[in-house]
Amino acid sequence: GQQLNQSPQSMFIQEGEDVSMNCTSSSIFNTWLWYKQDPGEGPVLLIALYKAGELTSNGRLTAQFGITRKDSFLNISASIPSDVGIYFCAGQSPTTDSWGKLQFGAGTQVVVTP
Amino acid sequence: DVKVTQSSRYLVKRTGEKVFLECVQDMDHENMFWYRQDPGLGLRLIYFSYDVKMKEKGDIPEGYSVSREKKERFSLILESASTNQTSMYLCASSASGGAYTQYFGPGTRLTVL
């Protein structure tokens, strides 16, 4: 399936810094999802977005559903060492997928140094 | 709390063996999915199911089959395992009806020797 464009591919940041990553698509989406995956584990859902313009927070995480419905971003504020991992975006397009199939970004590897 | 479980975290099999990977969800979800994840290739959909006994091919179904006899259980079958099927296998489930949020299991790391 088609992959979303997720950037950056990796980030090396210092503890306490803010992190920002985004995903873009060539088609409109009904749903944007953000997951975090630790090594050797399955992805864990962080935030789900269902409406254009929606801004949702989960602790230090904030994500937005772009107004054009073709993009989304995730911010992590005041990073801590346990934020290390791979962050994936995923989306569901009503025009290209049925049955709830998702398209996934390639992931952003976040490394936090003390 | 949502829960997707997979039968094994780590599995080592020999070439030619038949391999069963089991996935169980307790959320009464209609949709279930099997993915494999490989470095540099991301998540790739193998098969999915939108109802009991229903199945649809994903992007890379070759060499795999699936079974869904009960709503909560979705099995992935490797009829004759090959070394190129060494991978991380992830199961996910979602409700039907518009939200499509998928919840993943912890994954099975399969090594085929």
Tab-separated table of C-alpha atoms in Angstrom:
chain	number	residue	atom	x	y	z
A	1	GLY	CA	0.000	0.000	0.000
A	2	GLN	CA	0.937	3.606	-0.412
A	3	GLN	CA	3.034	5.100	2.324
A	4	LEU	CA	2.515	8.505	3.804
A	5	ASN	CA	5.342	11.030	3.715
A	6	GLN	CA	6.605	11.306	7.275
A	7	SER	CA	9.426	13.608	8.324
A	8	PRO	CA	11.939	13.833	9.714
A	9	GLN	CA	13.266	10.300	9.434
A	10	SER	CA	15.194	10.662	12.686
A	11	MET	CA	15.836	13.215	15.401
A	12	PHE	CA	18.570	13.465	17.992
A	13	ILE	CA	17.511	15.828	20.740
A	14	GLN	CA	18.508	16.795	24.235
A	15	GLU	CA	16.336	16.085	27.239
A	16	GLY	CA	13.948	18.969	27.796
A	17	GLU	CA	13.718	19.976	24.135
A	18	ASP	CA	10.491	19.988	22.155
A	19	VAL	CA	10.031	17.599	19.214
A	20	SER	CA	7.910	18.115	16.127
A	21	MET	CA	7.176	15.703	13.276
A	22	ASN	CA	4.616	15.637	10.496
A	23	CYS	CA	2.928	13.497	7.889
A	24	THR	CA	1.506	14.436	4.522
A	25	SER	CA	-0.659	12.628	2.014
A	26	SER	CA	-1.670	13.221	-1.579
A	27	SER	CA	-5.275	12.298	-0.765
A	28	ILE	CA	-7.670	13.457	1.930
A	29	PHE	CA	-8.067	11.439	5.086
A	30	ASN	CA	-10.947	10.843	7.473
A	31	THR	CA	-8.735	9.713	10.333
A	32	TRP	CA	-5.200	10.466	11.453
A	33	LEU	CA	-3.519	8.318	14.072
A	34	TRP	CA	-0.195	8.600	15.871
A	35	TYR	CA	1.562	5.559	17.349
A	36	LYS	CA	4.763	4.974	19.303
A	37	GLN	CA	6.753	1.762	18.993
A	38	ASP	CA	9.462	0.651	21.402
A	39	PRO	CA	12.087	-1.874	20.209
A	40	GLY	CA	10.658	-5.382	19.949
A	41	GLU	CA	7.133	-4.237	20.831
A	42	GLY	CA	3.944	-3.485	18.925
A	43	PRO	CA	2.860	0.089	18.147
A	44	VAL	CA	0.892	1.775	20.920
A	45	LEU	CA	-1.778	4.313	20.037
A	46	LEU	CA	-0.948	7.809	21.295
A	47	ILE	CA	-3.568	10.077	19.732
A	48	ALA	CA	-6.475	9.618	17.326
A	49	LEU	CA	-7.882	12.507	15.264
A	50	TYR	CA	-11.216	12.349	13.457
A	51	LYS	CA	-12.018	15.881	12.313
A	52	ALA	CA	-10.229	18.475	10.167
A	53	GLY	CA	-8.682	21.158	12.364
A	54	GLU	CA	-8.923	19.012	15.490
A	55	LEU	CA	-6.173	19.625	18.043
A	56	THR	CA	-5.806	16.946	20.710
A	57	SER	CA	-3.416	16.567	23.639
A	58	ASN	CA	-2.324	13.547	25.622
A	59	GLY	CA	-0.013	14.696	28.408
A	60	ARG	CA	3.055	16.232	26.784
A	61	LEU	CA	1.888	15.142	23.330
A	62	THR	CA	-0.180	17.327	21.021
A	63	ALA	CA	-1.396	16.359	17.567
A	64	GLN	CA	-3.406	18.206	14.941
A	65	PHE	CA	-5.523	17.083	11.991
A	66	GLY	CA	-4.635	19.477	9.164
A	67	ILE	CA	-7.370	21.728	7.831
A	68	THR	CA	-6.803	20.458	4.280
A	69	ARG	CA	-7.257	16.865	5.586
A	70	LYS	CA	-3.983	15.948	3.871
A	71	ASP	CA	-1.586	16.379	6.769
A	72	SER	CA	-1.062	15.993	10.489
A	73	PHE	CA	1.635	16.849	12.988
A	74	LEU	CA	2.722	15.572	16.377
A	75	ASN	CA	4.539	17.634	19.006
A	76	ILE	CA	6.261	16.328	22.105
A	77	SER	CA	7.065	18.993	24.668
A	78	ALA	CA	9.880	18.867	27.230
A	79	SER	CA	11.221	15.500	26.073
A	80	ILE	CA	12.377	12.926	28.608
A	81	PRO	CA	14.508	9.781	28.087
A	82	SER	CA	11.473	7.464	27.868
A	83	ASP	CA	10.286	9.355	24.768
A	84	VAL	CA	12.900	7.375	22.828
A	85	GLY	CA	11.296	5.212	20.162
A	86	ILE	CA	9.806	5.237	16.699
A	87	TYR	CA	6.738	7.367	16.091
A	88	PHE	CA	4.408	6.403	13.248
A	89	CYS	CA	1.593	8.292	11.635
A	90	ALA	CA	-1.286	6.445	10.016
A	91	GLY	CA	-4.348	7.553	8.140
A	92	GLN	CA	-7.533	6.241	6.606
A	93	SER	CA	-8.584	7.575	3.232
A	94	PRO	CA	-12.250	7.293	2.224
A	95	THR	CA	-11.341	7.495	-1.446
A	96	THR	CA	-8.735	4.763	-1.638
A	97	ASP	CA	-9.369	2.341	1.196
A	98	SER	CA	-12.327	0.467	2.495
A	99	TRP	CA	-12.781	-1.804	5.467
A	100	GLY	CA	-10.703	0.481	7.668
A	101	LYS	CA	-7.356	-0.201	6.028
A	102	LEU	CA	-4.709	2.296	7.058
A	103	GLN	CA	-1.767	3.845	5.264
A	104	PHE	CA	1.370	4.245	7.373
A	105	GLY	CA	4.299	6.605	7.476
A	106	ALA	CA	7.819	5.172	7.545
A	107	GLY	CA	8.339	6.405	11.099
A	108	THR	CA	10.423	9.013	12.924
A	109	GLN	CA	13.185	7.631	15.129
A	110	VAL	CA	13.555	9.829	18.226
A	111	VAL	CA	16.728	9.635	20.307
A	112	VAL	CA	16.906	11.655	23.516
A	113	THR	CA	20.259	12.389	25.110
A	114	PRO	CA	20.572	13.518	28.729
B	1	ASP	CA	-8.688	-1.172	28.418
B	2	VAL	CA	-8.224	-2.479	24.886
B	3	LYS	CA	-6.367	-5.730	24.524
B	4	VAL	CA	-4.855	-7.540	21.562
B	5	THR	CA	-2.732	-10.561	22.398
B	6	GLN	CA	-0.514	-12.698	20.217
B	7	SER	CA	0.280	-16.311	21.018
B	8	SER	CA	4.072	-16.019	20.996
B	9	ARG	CA	6.548	-13.175	21.399
B	10	TYR	CA	9.407	-15.114	19.835
B	11	LEU	CA	9.290	-18.118	17.511
B	12	VAL	CA	12.046	-20.070	15.758
B	13	LYS	CA	11.063	-22.473	12.984
B	14	ARG	CA	12.809	-24.449	10.265
B	15	THR	CA	12.399	-24.000	6.528
B	16	GLY	CA	9.401	-25.963	5.259
B	17	GLU	CA	7.580	-26.106	8.584
B	18	LYS	CA	3.946	-25.038	8.855
B	19	VAL	CA	3.645	-22.101	11.224
B	20	PHE	CA	0.575	-20.786	13.025
B	21	LEU	CA	0.448	-17.309	14.522
B	22	GLU	CA	-2.582	-16.614	16.684
B	23	CYS	CA	-4.151	-13.289	17.568
B	24	VAL	CA	-6.980	-12.657	20.006
B	25	GLN	CA	-8.795	-9.384	20.732
B	26	ASP	CA	-11.251	-8.735	23.535
B	27	MET	CA	-12.858	-5.563	22.160
B	28	ASP	CA	-15.573	-7.219	20.032
B	29	HIS	CA	-14.007	-5.635	16.944
B	30	GLU	CA	-15.229	-6.597	13.498
B	31	ASN	CA	-11.970	-5.912	11.641
B	32	MET	CA	-8.676	-7.719	12.186
B	33	PHE	CA	-5.378	-7.341	10.362
B	34	TRP	CA	-2.021	-9.074	9.967
B	35	TYR	CA	1.077	-7.041	9.099
B	36	ARG	CA	4.730	-7.779	8.787
B	37	GLN	CA	7.340	-5.196	9.667
B	38	ASP	CA	10.852	-5.176	8.235
B	39	PRO	CA	13.596	-2.545	8.561
B	40	GLY	CA	13.347	-0.002	5.789
B	41	LEU	CA	10.054	-1.414	4.476
B	42	GLY	CA	7.697	-0.270	7.204
B	43	LEU	CA	4.402	-1.977	7.961
B	44	ARG	CA	2.993	-4.079	5.149
B	45	LEU	CA	-0.492	-5.554	5.189
B	46	ILE	CA	-0.645	-9.304	4.592
B	47	TYR	CA	-4.351	-10.111	5.072
B	48	PHE	CA	-7.334	-8.637	6.824
B	49	SER	CA	-10.781	-9.782	7.834
B	50	TYR	CA	-13.938	-7.721	8.278
B	51	ASP	CA	-16.133	-10.482	9.653
B	52	VAL	CA	-16.085	-14.089	10.765
B	53	LYS	CA	-15.039	-16.399	7.915
B	54	MET	CA	-14.368	-13.381	5.669
B	55	LYS	CA	-10.882	-12.509	4.484
B	56	GLU	CA	-9.283	-10.156	2.013
B	57	LYS	CA	-5.768	-10.095	0.613
B	58	GLY	CA	-3.554	-7.225	1.590
B	59	ASP	CA	-0.459	-6.033	-0.225
B	60	ILE	CA	1.778	-9.093	0.283
B	61	PRO	CA	-0.394	-12.238	0.697
B	62	GLU	CA	1.902	-14.654	-1.146
B	63	GLY	CA	3.076	-17.505	1.051
B	64	TYR	CA	0.449	-16.809	3.732
B	65	SER	CA	-3.115	-17.786	4.500
B	66	VAL	CA	-5.495	-16.808	7.304
B	67	SER	CA	-8.389	-18.191	9.254
B	68	ARG	CA	-11.130	-16.461	11.193
B	69	GLU	CA	-13.555	-18.953	12.698
B	70	LYS	CA	-14.501	-16.776	15.682
B	71	LYS	CA	-14.895	-13.019	15.891
B	72	GLU	CA	-12.171	-12.567	18.484
B	73	ARG	CA	-9.521	-14.757	16.861
B	74	PHE	CA	-7.532	-14.272	13.654
B	75	SER	CA	-4.831	-16.743	12.680
B	76	LEU	CA	-1.989	-16.292	10.222
B	77	ILE	CA	-0.634	-19.448	8.623
B	78	LEU	CA	2.654	-19.937	6.858
B	79	GLU	CA	2.045	-23.141	4.888
B	80	SER	CA	5.747	-23.823	4.281
B	81	ALA	CA	7.999	-21.353	6.065
B	82	SER	CA	10.908	-19.859	4.168
B	83	THR	CA	13.862	-17.787	5.350
B	84	ASN	CA	12.485	-14.670	3.665
B	85	GLN	CA	9.515	-14.852	6.024
B	86	THR	CA	11.761	-14.049	8.974
B	87	SER	CA	10.178	-10.871	10.292
B	88	MET	CA	8.187	-9.143	13.017
B	89	TYR	CA	4.492	-10.013	12.664
B	90	LEU	CA	1.903	-7.643	14.074
B	91	CYS	CA	-1.799	-8.226	14.551
B	92	ALA	CA	-4.284	-5.370	14.889
B	93	SER	CA	-8.019	-4.928	15.282
B	94	SER	CA	-10.523	-2.127	14.779
B	95	ALA	CA	-14.219	-1.513	15.008
B	96	SER	CA	-16.250	-0.959	11.871
B	97	GLY	CA	-18.452	2.066	11.349
B	98	GLY	CA	-16.131	4.967	10.716
B	99	ALA	CA	-13.477	5.397	13.404
B	100	TYR	CA	-11.060	2.759	12.039
B	101	THR	CA	-8.603	3.219	14.897
B	102	GLN	CA	-6.423	0.118	14.923
B	103	TYR	CA	-5.044	-1.389	18.123
B	104	PHE	CA	-1.957	-3.544	17.853
B	105	GLY	CA	-0.731	-6.606	19.657
B	106	PRO	CA	2.808	-6.882	21.053
B	107	GLY	CA	4.135	-8.638	17.956
B	108	THR	CA	5.727	-12.003	17.211
B	109	ARG	CA	9.360	-12.063	16.160
B	110	LEU	CA	9.597	-15.068	13.812
B	111	THR	CA	12.934	-16.481	12.742
B	112	VAL	CA	12.999	-19.136	10.016
B	113	LEU	CA	16.255	-21.091	9.840
